CSV table of C-alpha atoms and ligand atoms in Angstrom, one decimal:
chain,number,residue,atom,x,y,z
A,793,MET,CA,18.3,9.1,-1.5
A,794,ALA,CA,20.4,6.0,-0.9
A,795,ALA,CA,21.9,4.4,-4.1
A,796,SER,CA,20.6,1.0,-5.1
A,797,THR,CA,22.4,-2.1,-6.2
A,798,GLN,CA,19.1,-3.7,-7.2
A,799,PRO,CA,18.1,-3.7,-10.9
A,800,ASP,CA,15.6,-1.2,-12.3
A,801,VAL,CA,12.6,-3.4,-13.2
A,802,MET,CA,10.0,-0.6,-13.3
A,803,ASP,CA,9.5,-0.3,-17.1
A,804,LYS,CA,9.1,-4.1,-17.4
A,805,LEU,CA,6.7,-4.2,-14.5
A,806,VAL,CA,4.5,-1.4,-15.9
A,807,SER,CA,4.2,-3.3,-19.1
A,808,LEU,CA,3.5,-6.6,-17.4
A,809,CYS,CA,0.9,-5.0,-15.2
A,810,LYS,CA,-0.9,-3.6,-18.2
A,811,ARG,CA,-0.6,-6.7,-20.4
A,812,ARG,CA,-1.8,-9.1,-17.7
A,813,GLY,CA,-4.5,-6.9,-16.1
A,814,PHE,CA,-2.9,-5.7,-12.9
A,815,ILE,CA,-2.9,-2.0,-13.4
A,816,PHE,CA,-4.1,0.3,-16.2
A,817,GLN,CA,-3.7,4.1,-16.6
A,818,SER,CA,-6.9,5.8,-15.6
A,819,SER,CA,-9.1,7.0,-18.5
A,820,GLU,CA,-6.6,5.7,-21.0
A,821,ILE,CA,-8.8,6.1,-24.0
A,822,TYR,CA,-8.9,9.8,-23.4
A,823,GLY,CA,-5.1,10.0,-23.1
A,824,GLY,CA,-5.0,9.2,-19.4
A,825,THR,CA,-5.4,11.2,-16.2
A,826,GLY,CA,-2.2,12.4,-14.7
A,827,SER,CA,-0.9,10.0,-12.1
A,828,VAL,CA,-4.1,8.1,-11.4
A,829,TRP,CA,-4.3,4.4,-12.0
A,830,ASP,CA,-7.0,1.7,-12.2
A,831,TYR,CA,-6.5,-1.8,-10.8
A,832,GLY,CA,-7.6,-4.5,-13.2
A,833,PRO,CA,-8.8,-8.0,-12.3
A,834,LEU,CA,-5.5,-9.3,-11.0
A,835,GLY,CA,-4.4,-6.0,-9.4
A,836,VAL,CA,-7.6,-5.6,-7.4
A,837,GLU,CA,-7.0,-9.1,-5.9
A,838,LEU,CA,-3.4,-8.4,-5.1
A,839,LYS,CA,-4.1,-5.1,-3.4
A,840,LYS,CA,-7.1,-6.6,-1.6
A,841,ASN,CA,-4.9,-9.4,-0.3
A,842,LEU,CA,-2.3,-6.9,1.0
A,843,LYS,CA,-5.0,-4.8,2.7
A,844,ASP,CA,-6.6,-7.9,4.2
A,845,ALA,CA,-3.1,-9.0,5.5
A,846,TRP,CA,-2.8,-5.6,7.2
A,847,TRP,CA,-6.3,-5.6,8.7
A,848,ARG,CA,-5.8,-9.1,10.0
A,849,SER,CA,-2.5,-8.3,11.7
A,850,MET,CA,-3.5,-4.9,13.0
A,851,VAL,CA,-7.2,-5.4,13.9
A,852,ARG,CA,-8.4,-9.1,13.8
A,853,MET,CA,-5.4,-10.6,15.6
A,854,ARG,CA,-5.3,-8.0,18.4
A,855,ASP,CA,-7.7,-7.1,21.2
A,856,ASP,CA,-6.2,-3.6,21.7
A,857,VAL,CA,-6.9,-2.3,18.2
A,858,VAL,CA,-10.3,-1.7,16.6
A,859,GLY,CA,-11.4,-0.7,13.1
A,860,LEU,CA,-13.1,2.3,11.6
A,861,ASP,CA,-14.3,3.5,8.2
A,862,ALA,CA,-14.6,7.3,8.3
A,863,ALA,CA,-16.0,9.4,5.4
A,864,ILE,CA,-13.7,11.0,2.9
A,865,LEU,CA,-15.5,14.4,3.2
A,866,MET,CA,-15.1,15.9,6.6
A,867,HIS,CA,-16.0,19.2,8.3
A,868,PRO,CA,-13.7,21.9,6.9
A,869,ARG,CA,-12.6,22.9,10.4
A,870,THR,CA,-10.9,19.5,10.6
A,871,TRP,CA,-8.3,20.7,8.2
A,872,GLU,CA,-7.8,24.0,10.0
A,873,ALA,CA,-7.2,22.2,13.2
A,874,SER,CA,-4.9,19.6,11.7
A,875,GLY,CA,-2.8,22.3,10.2
A,876,HIS,CA,-3.4,21.2,6.6
A,877,VAL,CA,-5.1,24.4,5.4
A,878,ALA,CA,-2.1,26.5,6.6
A,879,GLY,CA,0.8,24.1,6.2
A,880,PHE,CA,0.1,21.2,3.9
A,881,THR,CA,2.2,22.7,1.1
A,882,ASP,CA,5.1,22.0,-1.1
A,883,PRO,CA,7.4,24.7,-2.5
A,884,LEU,CA,6.6,25.0,-6.2
A,885,VAL,CA,8.8,26.6,-8.9
A,886,ASP,CA,7.6,27.2,-12.5
A,887,CYS,CA,9.9,27.4,-15.5
A,888,LYS,CA,8.9,30.3,-17.7
A,889,THR,CA,10.6,28.7,-20.7
A,890,CYS,CA,9.3,25.1,-20.7
A,891,LYS,CA,6.2,25.8,-18.6
A,892,GLY,CA,7.2,22.9,-16.4
A,893,ARG,CA,6.3,22.9,-12.6
A,894,PHE,CA,8.7,21.3,-10.1
A,895,ARG,CA,9.0,20.8,-6.4
A,896,ALA,CA,11.8,23.2,-5.3
A,897,ASP,CA,13.0,20.6,-2.7
A,898,LYS,CA,13.2,17.8,-5.3
A,899,LEU,CA,14.9,19.6,-8.2
A,900,ASP,CA,17.7,17.0,-8.2
A,901,ASP,CA,15.2,14.2,-9.0
A,902,ALA,CA,13.3,16.3,-11.7
A,903,ARG,CA,13.9,16.6,-15.4
A,904,CYS,CA,13.2,19.7,-17.5
A,905,LEU,CA,10.7,19.4,-20.3
A,906,GLN,CA,13.1,20.8,-22.9
A,907,LYS,CA,15.3,18.3,-24.8
A,908,PRO,CA,17.9,17.2,-24.0
A,909,SER,CA,16.3,16.9,-20.6
A,910,LYS,CA,18.3,18.2,-17.7
A,911,ARG,CA,17.9,19.1,-14.1
A,912,PRO,CA,15.5,22.2,-14.0
A,913,GLY,CA,17.6,25.3,-13.9
A,914,GLU,CA,20.7,23.6,-15.4
A,915,ALA,CA,20.2,24.6,-19.1
A,916,GLU,CA,20.9,28.1,-20.3
A,917,GLN,CA,17.3,28.8,-21.3
A,918,CYS,CA,15.8,27.8,-18.0
A,919,GLN,CA,14.0,30.6,-16.2
A,920,LEU,CA,12.9,29.3,-12.8
A,921,THR,CA,10.6,31.4,-10.6
A,922,GLU,CA,11.1,31.9,-6.9
A,923,PRO,CA,9.5,29.0,-4.9
A,924,ARG,CA,5.9,29.6,-3.7
A,925,SER,CA,3.7,27.5,-1.5
A,926,PHE,CA,1.3,25.2,-3.1
A,927,ASN,CA,-1.4,23.5,-1.0
A,928,LEU,CA,-1.7,19.8,-1.9
A,929,MET,CA,-5.4,19.4,-0.8
A,930,PHE,CA,-8.1,19.0,-3.5
A,931,LYS,CA,-10.9,21.4,-2.9
A,932,THR,CA,-14.6,21.0,-3.9
A,933,PHE,CA,-18.0,22.3,-2.9
A,934,MET,CA,-20.6,20.7,-0.7
A,935,GLY,CA,-24.2,21.4,-1.8
A,936,PRO,CA,-25.5,23.4,-4.7
A,937,VAL,CA,-23.8,26.7,-4.1
A,938,GLU,CA,-20.2,27.2,-5.2
A,939,GLU,CA,-19.0,29.7,-2.6
A,940,SER,CA,-16.2,29.7,-0.1
A,941,ALA,CA,-18.5,28.9,2.8
A,942,SER,CA,-19.3,25.6,1.2
A,943,THR,CA,-15.7,24.6,0.5
A,944,VAL,CA,-14.8,21.0,1.5
A,945,TYR,CA,-11.6,19.1,0.9
A,946,LEU,CA,-10.9,15.5,-0.2
A,947,ARG,CA,-9.0,14.2,2.7
A,948,PRO,CA,-5.2,14.2,2.2
A,949,GLU,CA,-4.8,11.5,4.9
A,950,THR,CA,-7.1,9.1,6.7
A,951,ALA,CA,-5.8,9.9,10.2
A,952,GLN,CA,-8.1,12.8,10.9
A,953,GLY,CA,-11.2,10.6,10.7
A,954,ILE,CA,-9.7,8.6,13.5
A,955,PHE,CA,-8.8,11.6,15.7
A,956,VAL,CA,-12.3,13.2,15.5
A,957,ASN,CA,-13.9,9.8,16.4
A,958,PHE,CA,-11.5,9.1,19.3
A,959,LEU,CA,-14.1,9.4,22.0
A,960,ASN,CA,-16.9,7.8,20.0
A,961,VAL,CA,-14.8,4.7,19.5
A,962,GLN,CA,-13.4,4.6,23.0
A,963,GLN,CA,-16.7,5.0,24.7
A,964,SER,CA,-18.7,2.6,22.4
A,965,THR,CA,-16.1,-0.1,22.7
A,966,ARG,CA,-15.0,0.6,26.3
A,967,GLN,CA,-11.4,0.3,25.3
A,968,LYS,CA,-8.8,1.4,27.9
A,969,VAL,CA,-5.7,3.3,27.0
A,970,PRO,CA,-3.4,2.0,25.6
A,971,PHE,CA,-5.5,1.1,22.5
A,972,GLY,CA,-5.5,1.8,18.8
A,973,ILE,CA,-7.9,2.6,16.0
A,974,ALA,CA,-7.1,1.4,12.4
A,975,GLN,CA,-8.6,2.2,9.1
A,976,ILE,CA,-8.0,1.7,5.4
A,977,GLY,CA,-9.2,4.3,2.9
A,978,LYS,CA,-8.6,6.6,0.0
A,979,ALA,CA,-6.6,9.8,0.3
A,980,PHE,CA,-6.0,12.5,-2.2
A,981,ARG,CA,-3.0,14.8,-2.8
A,982,ASN,CA,-2.5,17.2,-5.6
A,983,GLU,CA,1.1,16.2,-5.9
A,984,ILE,CA,3.3,18.6,-8.0
A,985,THR,CA,5.6,15.9,-9.3
A,986,PRO,CA,3.8,12.6,-9.1
A,987,GLY,CA,5.2,9.6,-10.9
A,988,ASN,CA,7.1,6.3,-10.8
A,989,PHE,CA,3.9,4.4,-11.6
A,990,ILE,CA,1.8,3.8,-8.5
A,991,PHE,CA,4.6,5.1,-6.2
A,992,ARG,CA,3.4,8.7,-6.0
A,993,THR,CA,-0.2,9.3,-7.3
A,994,ARG,CA,-2.9,11.9,-6.7
A,995,GLU,CA,-5.4,9.4,-5.5
A,996,PHE,CA,-4.2,6.5,-3.3
A,997,GLU,CA,-5.1,4.3,-0.4
A,998,GLN,CA,-3.6,4.5,3.1
A,999,MET,CA,-3.7,2.0,5.9
A,1000,GLU,CA,-3.3,4.0,9.1
A,1001,MET,CA,-3.4,3.1,12.8
A,1002,GLN,CA,-3.4,5.6,15.7
A,1003,PHE,CA,-2.4,4.1,19.0
A,1004,PHE,CA,-3.4,6.1,22.1
A,1005,VAL,CA,-1.1,5.9,25.1
A,1006,GLU,CA,-0.5,7.6,28.4
A,1007,PRO,CA,2.0,10.5,28.2
A,1008,GLY,CA,5.4,9.2,29.4
A,1009,LYS,CA,4.8,5.7,28.0
A,1010,ASP,CA,4.9,7.0,24.4
A,1011,MET,CA,8.6,6.2,23.5
A,1012,GLU,CA,8.2,2.6,24.7
A,1013,TRP,CA,5.2,2.2,22.4
A,1014,PHE,CA,6.9,4.0,19.6
A,1015,GLU,CA,9.8,1.4,19.7
A,1016,TYR,CA,7.2,-1.4,19.9
A,1017,TRP,CA,5.4,-0.3,16.7
A,1018,LYS,CA,8.6,0.5,14.9
A,1019,ALA,CA,9.7,-3.1,15.3
A,1020,GLU,CA,6.2,-4.6,14.7
A,1021,ARG,CA,5.7,-2.8,11.4
A,1022,MET,CA,9.1,-3.8,10.0
A,1023,GLN,CA,8.3,-7.4,10.9
A,1024,TRP,CA,5.0,-7.1,9.0
A,1025,HIS,CA,6.8,-6.0,5.8
A,1026,GLN,CA,9.2,-8.9,6.1
A,1027,SER,CA,6.4,-11.4,6.8
A,1028,LEU,CA,4.9,-10.5,3.4
A,1029,GLY,CA,8.2,-11.5,1.8
A,1030,LEU,CA,9.9,-8.2,1.3
A,1031,ALA,CA,13.7,-9.0,1.3
A,1032,SER,CA,15.4,-7.9,4.6
A,1033,ASP,CA,18.3,-6.4,2.7
A,1034,ARG,CA,15.8,-4.2,0.7
A,1035,LEU,CA,14.3,-2.7,3.9
A,1036,HIS,CA,15.7,-0.2,6.4
A,1037,TYR,CA,14.7,2.6,8.7
A,1038,HIS,CA,15.3,6.2,8.0
A,1039,GLN,CA,15.1,8.5,11.0
A,1040,HIS,CA,13.7,12.0,10.7
A,1041,GLU,CA,16.0,14.5,12.3
A,1042,GLY,CA,16.4,18.3,12.5
A,1043,SER,CA,14.2,20.2,10.0
A,1044,GLU,CA,12.8,16.9,8.6
A,1045,LEU,CA,11.0,16.2,11.9
A,1046,ALA,CA,7.5,17.8,11.8
A,1047,HIS,CA,7.1,20.5,14.5
A,1048,TYR,CA,4.5,18.4,16.3
A,1049,ALA,CA,6.4,15.1,16.1
A,1050,ARG,CA,8.3,13.9,19.1
A,1051,ALA,CA,10.0,11.2,17.0
A,1052,ALA,CA,9.6,9.8,13.5
A,1053,PHE,CA,11.1,6.9,11.5
A,1054,ASP,CA,10.3,5.9,7.9
A,1055,ILE,CA,10.5,2.3,6.8
A,1056,GLU,CA,12.2,2.5,3.4
A,1057,PHE,CA,12.2,-0.2,0.6
A,1058,ASP,CA,14.8,-0.4,-2.1
A,1059,PHE,CA,12.8,-0.1,-5.4
A,1060,GLY,CA,16.0,-0.6,-7.4
A,1061,GLY,CA,17.5,1.6,-10.2
A,1062,THR,CA,17.6,5.3,-9.7
A,1063,LEU,CA,14.6,5.3,-7.4
A,1064,GLY,CA,16.5,3.3,-4.7
A,1065,PHE,CA,15.4,3.4,-1.1
A,1066,GLN,CA,12.1,5.2,-0.6
A,1067,GLU,CA,9.6,5.6,2.1
A,1068,ILE,CA,6.8,3.0,2.2
A,1069,GLU,CA,5.6,3.6,5.8
A,1070,GLY,CA,5.9,6.3,8.4
A,1071,ILE,CA,5.9,5.7,12.2
A,1072,HIS,CA,5.4,8.8,14.1
A,1073,ASN,CA,5.1,9.8,17.8
A,1074,ARG,CA,2.7,12.7,17.4
A,1075,GLY,CA,2.4,13.5,21.2
A,1076,ASP,CA,-1.0,15.1,22.0
A,1077,PHE,CA,-0.8,17.5,19.0
A,1078,ASP,CA,-3.9,16.2,17.1
A,1079,LEU,CA,-6.3,15.6,20.0
A,1080,GLY,CA,-5.2,18.9,21.5
A,1081,ARG,CA,-5.9,20.8,18.3
A,1082,HIS,CA,-9.3,19.2,17.7
A,1083,GLN,CA,-10.2,19.9,21.3
A,1084,GLU,CA,-9.3,23.6,20.8
A,1085,TYR,CA,-11.0,24.0,17.4
A,1086,SER,CA,-14.2,22.1,18.3
A,1087,SER,CA,-14.4,23.3,21.9
A,1088,LYS,CA,-15.2,19.7,22.9
A,1089,LYS,CA,-13.3,17.9,25.6
A,1090,LEU,CA,-11.4,15.0,24.2
A,1091,GLU,CA,-9.7,13.9,27.4
A,1092,TYR,CA,-9.6,10.3,28.4
A,1093,PHE,CA,-10.7,9.4,31.9
A,1094,ASP,CA,-8.4,6.9,33.6
A,1095,GLN,CA,-10.8,5.5,36.2
A,1096,PRO,CA,-8.6,3.3,38.3
A,1097,ASN,CA,-6.2,6.2,38.8
A,1098,ASN,CA,-8.9,8.8,38.8
A,1099,LYS,CA,-7.1,11.1,36.4
A,1100,ARG,CA,-7.9,12.8,33.1
A,1101,TYR,CA,-5.5,13.4,30.3
A,1102,LEU,CA,-5.1,13.8,26.5
A,1103,PRO,CA,-3.4,10.6,25.3
A,1104,TYR,CA,-0.3,10.7,23.2
A,1105,VAL,CA,-0.5,9.1,19.7
A,1106,ILE,CA,1.8,6.7,18.0
A,1107,GLU,CA,0.9,6.6,14.3
A,1108,THR,CA,1.7,3.9,11.8
A,1109,SER,CA,0.9,5.1,8.2
A,1110,VAL,CA,1.5,2.9,5.2
A,1111,GLY,CA,0.4,3.3,1.5
A,1112,ALA,CA,-1.5,0.4,0.1
A,1113,ASP,CA,-0.5,1.2,-3.4
A,1114,ARG,CA,3.1,1.9,-2.5
A,1115,SER,CA,3.3,-1.4,-0.7
A,1116,THR,CA,1.7,-3.2,-3.6
A,1117,LEU,CA,4.4,-1.7,-5.8
A,1118,ALA,CA,7.1,-2.8,-3.3
A,1119,ALA,CA,5.6,-6.4,-3.4
A,1120,LEU,CA,5.6,-6.4,-7.2
A,1121,VAL,CA,9.2,-5.1,-7.5
A,1122,ASN,CA,10.4,-7.5,-4.8
A,1123,ALA,CA,8.7,-10.5,-6.5
A,1124,TYR,CA,9.7,-9.8,-10.2
A,1125,ARG,CA,12.4,-12.1,-11.6
A,1126,GLU,CA,13.6,-13.2,-15.0
A,1127,GLU,CA,15.1,-16.7,-14.8
A,1128,GLU,CA,16.5,-19.4,-16.9
A,1129,VAL,CA,14.6,-22.7,-16.7
A,1130,PRO,CA,16.9,-25.8,-16.4
A,1131,GLY,CA,16.5,-28.0,-19.4
A,1132,GLU,CA,14.6,-25.4,-21.4
A,1133,ASP,CA,15.7,-22.9,-24.0
A,1134,GLU,CA,13.2,-20.2,-23.1
A,1135,GLY,CA,13.6,-18.5,-19.8
A,1136,ARG,CA,10.6,-17.4,-17.7
A,1137,THR,CA,9.3,-14.2,-16.0
A,1138,VAL,CA,8.0,-15.0,-12.6
A,1139,LEU,CA,6.3,-13.0,-9.8
A,1140,ALA,CA,7.6,-14.8,-6.7
A,1141,LEU,CA,4.8,-13.3,-4.6
A,1142,LYS,CA,4.1,-14.8,-1.1
A,1143,PRO,CA,1.1,-17.1,-1.6
A,1144,VAL,CA,-1.0,-15.0,0.8
A,1145,LEU,CA,-0.6,-12.1,-1.7
A,1146,ALA,CA,-0.9,-14.0,-5.0
A,1147,PRO,CA,-4.1,-13.0,-6.9
A,1148,VAL,CA,-4.7,-16.6,-8.1
A,1149,LYS,CA,-3.7,-19.4,-5.7
A,1150,ALA,CA,-3.9,-22.3,-8.2
A,1151,ALA,CA,-4.5,-22.9,-11.9
A,1152,VAL,CA,-6.1,-26.1,-13.2
A,1153,PHE,CA,-5.2,-27.4,-16.7
A,1154,ALA,CA,-6.6,-30.2,-18.8
A,1155,LEU,CA,-3.6,-31.7,-20.7
A,1156,THR,CA,-5.7,-32.1,-23.8
A,1157,LYS,CA,-9.3,-31.2,-24.7
A,1158,LYS,CA,-10.4,-34.9,-25.0
A,1159,ASP,CA,-10.9,-38.1,-23.1
A,1160,GLY,CA,-12.8,-36.6,-20.3
A,1161,MET,CA,-9.9,-34.4,-19.2
A,1162,PRO,CA,-11.6,-31.0,-19.5
A,1163,GLU,CA,-14.6,-32.3,-17.6
A,1164,MET,CA,-12.5,-33.6,-14.7
A,1165,ALA,CA,-10.3,-30.4,-14.6
A,1166,LYS,CA,-13.4,-28.2,-14.6
A,1167,LYS,CA,-14.9,-30.2,-11.7
A,1168,ILE,CA,-11.6,-29.8,-9.7
A,1169,ALA,CA,-11.5,-26.1,-10.4
A,1170,GLY,CA,-15.1,-25.7,-9.4
A,1171,ASP,CA,-14.6,-27.6,-6.1
A,1172,LEU,CA,-11.4,-25.7,-5.2
A,1173,ARG,CA,-13.0,-22.3,-6.1
A,1174,LEU,CA,-15.2,-22.7,-3.0
A,1175,HIS,CA,-12.0,-22.2,-1.0
A,1176,PHE,CA,-9.4,-20.3,-3.1
A,1177,PRO,CA,-9.3,-18.1,-6.2
A,1178,VAL,CA,-8.7,-20.5,-9.0
A,1179,ASP,CA,-8.1,-20.2,-12.7
A,1180,TYR,CA,-9.0,-22.8,-15.3
A,1181,ASP,CA,-7.0,-22.9,-18.6
A,1182,GLU,CA,-7.1,-25.4,-21.5
A,1183,THR,CA,-5.5,-23.4,-24.3
A,1184,GLY,CA,-1.9,-23.6,-25.6
A,1185,SER,CA,0.9,-25.9,-24.7
A,1186,ILE,CA,1.4,-26.9,-21.0
A,1187,GLY,CA,4.7,-25.0,-21.1
A,1188,LYS,CA,2.9,-21.8,-22.3
A,1189,ARG,CA,0.2,-22.2,-19.6
A,1190,TYR,CA,2.9,-22.6,-16.9
A,1191,ARG,CA,4.6,-19.4,-18.2
A,1192,ARG,CA,1.3,-17.4,-18.1
A,1193,GLN,CA,0.7,-18.5,-14.5
A,1194,ASP,CA,4.3,-17.8,-13.4
A,1195,GLU,CA,4.1,-14.3,-14.8
A,1196,VAL,CA,1.2,-13.5,-12.5
A,1197,GLY,CA,2.5,-15.3,-9.5
A,1198,THR,CA,0.2,-18.3,-9.2
A,1199,PRO,CA,1.9,-20.6,-6.7
A,1200,PHE,CA,0.5,-23.9,-7.9
A,1201,CYS,CA,-0.5,-25.4,-11.3
A,1202,ILE,CA,-2.6,-28.6,-11.3
A,1203,THR,CA,-2.6,-30.7,-14.4
A,1204,VAL,CA,-5.2,-33.4,-15.3
A,1205,ASP,CA,-3.8,-35.9,-17.8
A,1206,GLY,CA,-4.9,-39.3,-19.3
A,1207,GLU,CA,-3.9,-41.1,-16.1
A,1208,SER,CA,-5.9,-38.8,-13.9
A,1209,VAL,CA,-9.1,-39.9,-15.6
A,1210,ASN,CA,-8.3,-43.5,-14.7
A,1211,ASP,CA,-6.8,-43.3,-11.2
A,1212,GLY,CA,-8.0,-39.9,-9.9
A,1213,THR,CA,-4.5,-38.5,-9.4
A,1214,VAL,CA,-3.2,-35.2,-10.8
A,1215,THR,CA,0.2,-33.4,-10.9
A,1216,VAL,CA,0.8,-30.3,-8.9
A,1217,ARG,CA,3.7,-28.1,-9.9
A,1218,ASP,CA,5.3,-25.6,-7.5
A,1219,ARG,CA,6.0,-22.2,-9.0
A,1220,ASP,CA,9.2,-21.6,-7.1
A,1221,THR,CA,10.9,-25.0,-7.0
A,1222,LEU,CA,9.3,-26.3,-10.3
A,1223,LYS,CA,9.0,-29.6,-8.6
A,1224,GLN,CA,5.9,-31.7,-9.4
A,1225,ASP,CA,4.0,-33.9,-7.0
A,1226,ARG,CA,1.5,-36.6,-8.0
A,1227,ILE,CA,-1.4,-36.6,-5.6
A,1228,ALA,CA,-5.0,-37.7,-5.4
A,1229,ALA,CA,-7.4,-35.0,-6.7
A,1230,THR,CA,-9.4,-35.5,-3.5
A,1231,ALA,CA,-6.3,-34.5,-1.4
A,1232,LEU,CA,-5.9,-31.2,-3.3
A,1233,ARG,CA,-7.7,-29.0,-0.9
A,1234,ASP,CA,-5.6,-30.1,2.1
A,1235,TYR,CA,-2.4,-30.0,0.0
A,1236,LEU,CA,-3.0,-26.4,-1.0
A,1237,ASN,CA,-4.2,-25.3,2.5
A,1238,GLU,CA,-1.0,-26.5,4.0
A,1239,ARG,CA,1.2,-24.6,1.5
A,1240,LEU,CA,-0.8,-21.4,0.9
A,1241,GLY,CA,-0.8,-20.1,4.5
A,1242,GLY,CA,2.7,-18.6,4.7
B,366,ATP,P1,6.4,11.5,0.7
B,366,ATP,O1,7.5,12.1,1.5
B,366,ATP,O2,6.8,10.3,-0.1
B,366,ATP,O3,5.5,12.4,-0.1
B,366,ATP,P2,4.9,11.6,3.1
B,366,ATP,O4,5.9,11.6,4.1
B,366,ATP,O5,4.1,12.8,2.7
B,366,ATP,O6,5.4,10.8,1.8
B,366,ATP,P3,2.9,10.4,4.7
B,366,ATP,O7,2.1,11.6,4.8
B,366,ATP,O8,3.7,10.0,5.9
B,366,ATP,O9,3.8,10.5,3.5
B,366,ATP,O10,2.0,9.2,4.3
B,366,ATP,C1,2.1,7.9,4.7
B,366,ATP,C2,2.2,6.9,3.6
B,366,ATP,O11,1.2,7.1,2.6
B,366,ATP,C3,3.5,7.0,2.8
B,366,ATP,O12,4.6,6.3,3.5
B,366,ATP,C4,3.2,6.4,1.5
B,366,ATP,O13,3.2,5.0,1.6
B,366,ATP,C5,1.7,6.8,1.3
B,366,ATP,N1,1.7,7.9,0.4
B,366,ATP,C6,1.8,9.3,0.7
B,366,ATP,N2,1.6,10.0,-0.4
B,366,ATP,C7,1.4,9.2,-1.4
B,366,ATP,C8,1.1,9.4,-2.8
B,366,ATP,N3,1.1,10.6,-3.3
B,366,ATP,N4,0.9,8.3,-3.6
B,366,ATP,C9,1.0,7.0,-3.0
B,366,ATP,N5,1.2,6.8,-1.7
B,366,ATP,C10,1.4,7.9,-0.9
């Protein structure tokens, strides 16, 4: 783990997320479910904006990538072929004294349950067992009989839904190699040491794309996607100095991978640089294994050259929740406001990610101001997510919107009712423009795109 020079804002963010309705602990009234989180009204918009941005750049804007939405439950043979039944394990150690369970390969990051909390194994009373393999897949049963023949798994990654549909998609869309299949969906992993808010959870969403290429052209495409994906994170506003590549080498490189890089983001504090996305050259491992286990030919027929082959796969795999956390951490600021005693907390989210794009205020609740403000909010709502607020001082209303990342606040005052103009305040520069209410839609359109 690389050390970070960025501040640790995680505790403040967790509290803001709960207070303002971004993210709640799952089943909180029952004491919470371990490392599962619910997205509240603002959180669901934020995560949806992030997923939409991914879908737009990976599918809509390209003619060589198509979409898919495969089921979570798959034939159990899938997971034998993929290697997950045999090998999707983490080394687990138990402590006989404190009953804690830890990942043997992450002991340095773990804390023993005894107080004062130390690295497991460090205190005199610690009694760690030998590591044993723990499979991370959640098991359940399909149909009414609970027996091993009806065991199914909650998918631990979305990728396999793409591999098993390779020929269905290729033949129905008449795509030619090179082309890709993208999907967004839930994945489940029974992580031993989840934590750090939505960074590592047991239920999460992945945005994965498998790009099928001719063997021999794979490294070229690997480099292409590596650059493309870094650029995407930057385009959403993640600071360049908080992003870097981490190359998998030696034992870190999965046995089937021909090359692998992670994109890491600096989450600040002790968490520091951590993976948010993996870019992998998986060769023909996956299609080869599914061909073997299903006894169905999965070869691609290259008509112009009259040859058949199993394509190689370049995979890009990014967590929607982990990226949402990166966006929040990256955007969180506490600032002084010139000319004011009280500072402000602001989420400087890129407008494309902001859950609410504009808030409309009536300066006071009289003289026709609320009516005009409500009318403006109603008109704008046809085009953008808009909030209407008439309670508290204007300063307080600005603070509330800054804290959830709303890029623009529109105020209707006494003058507005007479001349049809309003003030628009920019979240980042704090500058105010006075414009005609009828020009608001174009004004916002111009500024919300980037
Ligand atoms: P890690 O080493 O952090 O466990 P991984 O290498 O197992 O991750 P991949 O299998 O490559 O991760 O998954 C691709 C992406 O899915 C990760 O980069 C991450 O963004 C996301 N992801 C994986 N596991 C989790 C999890 N438990 N909670 C949230 N997101 C996850």
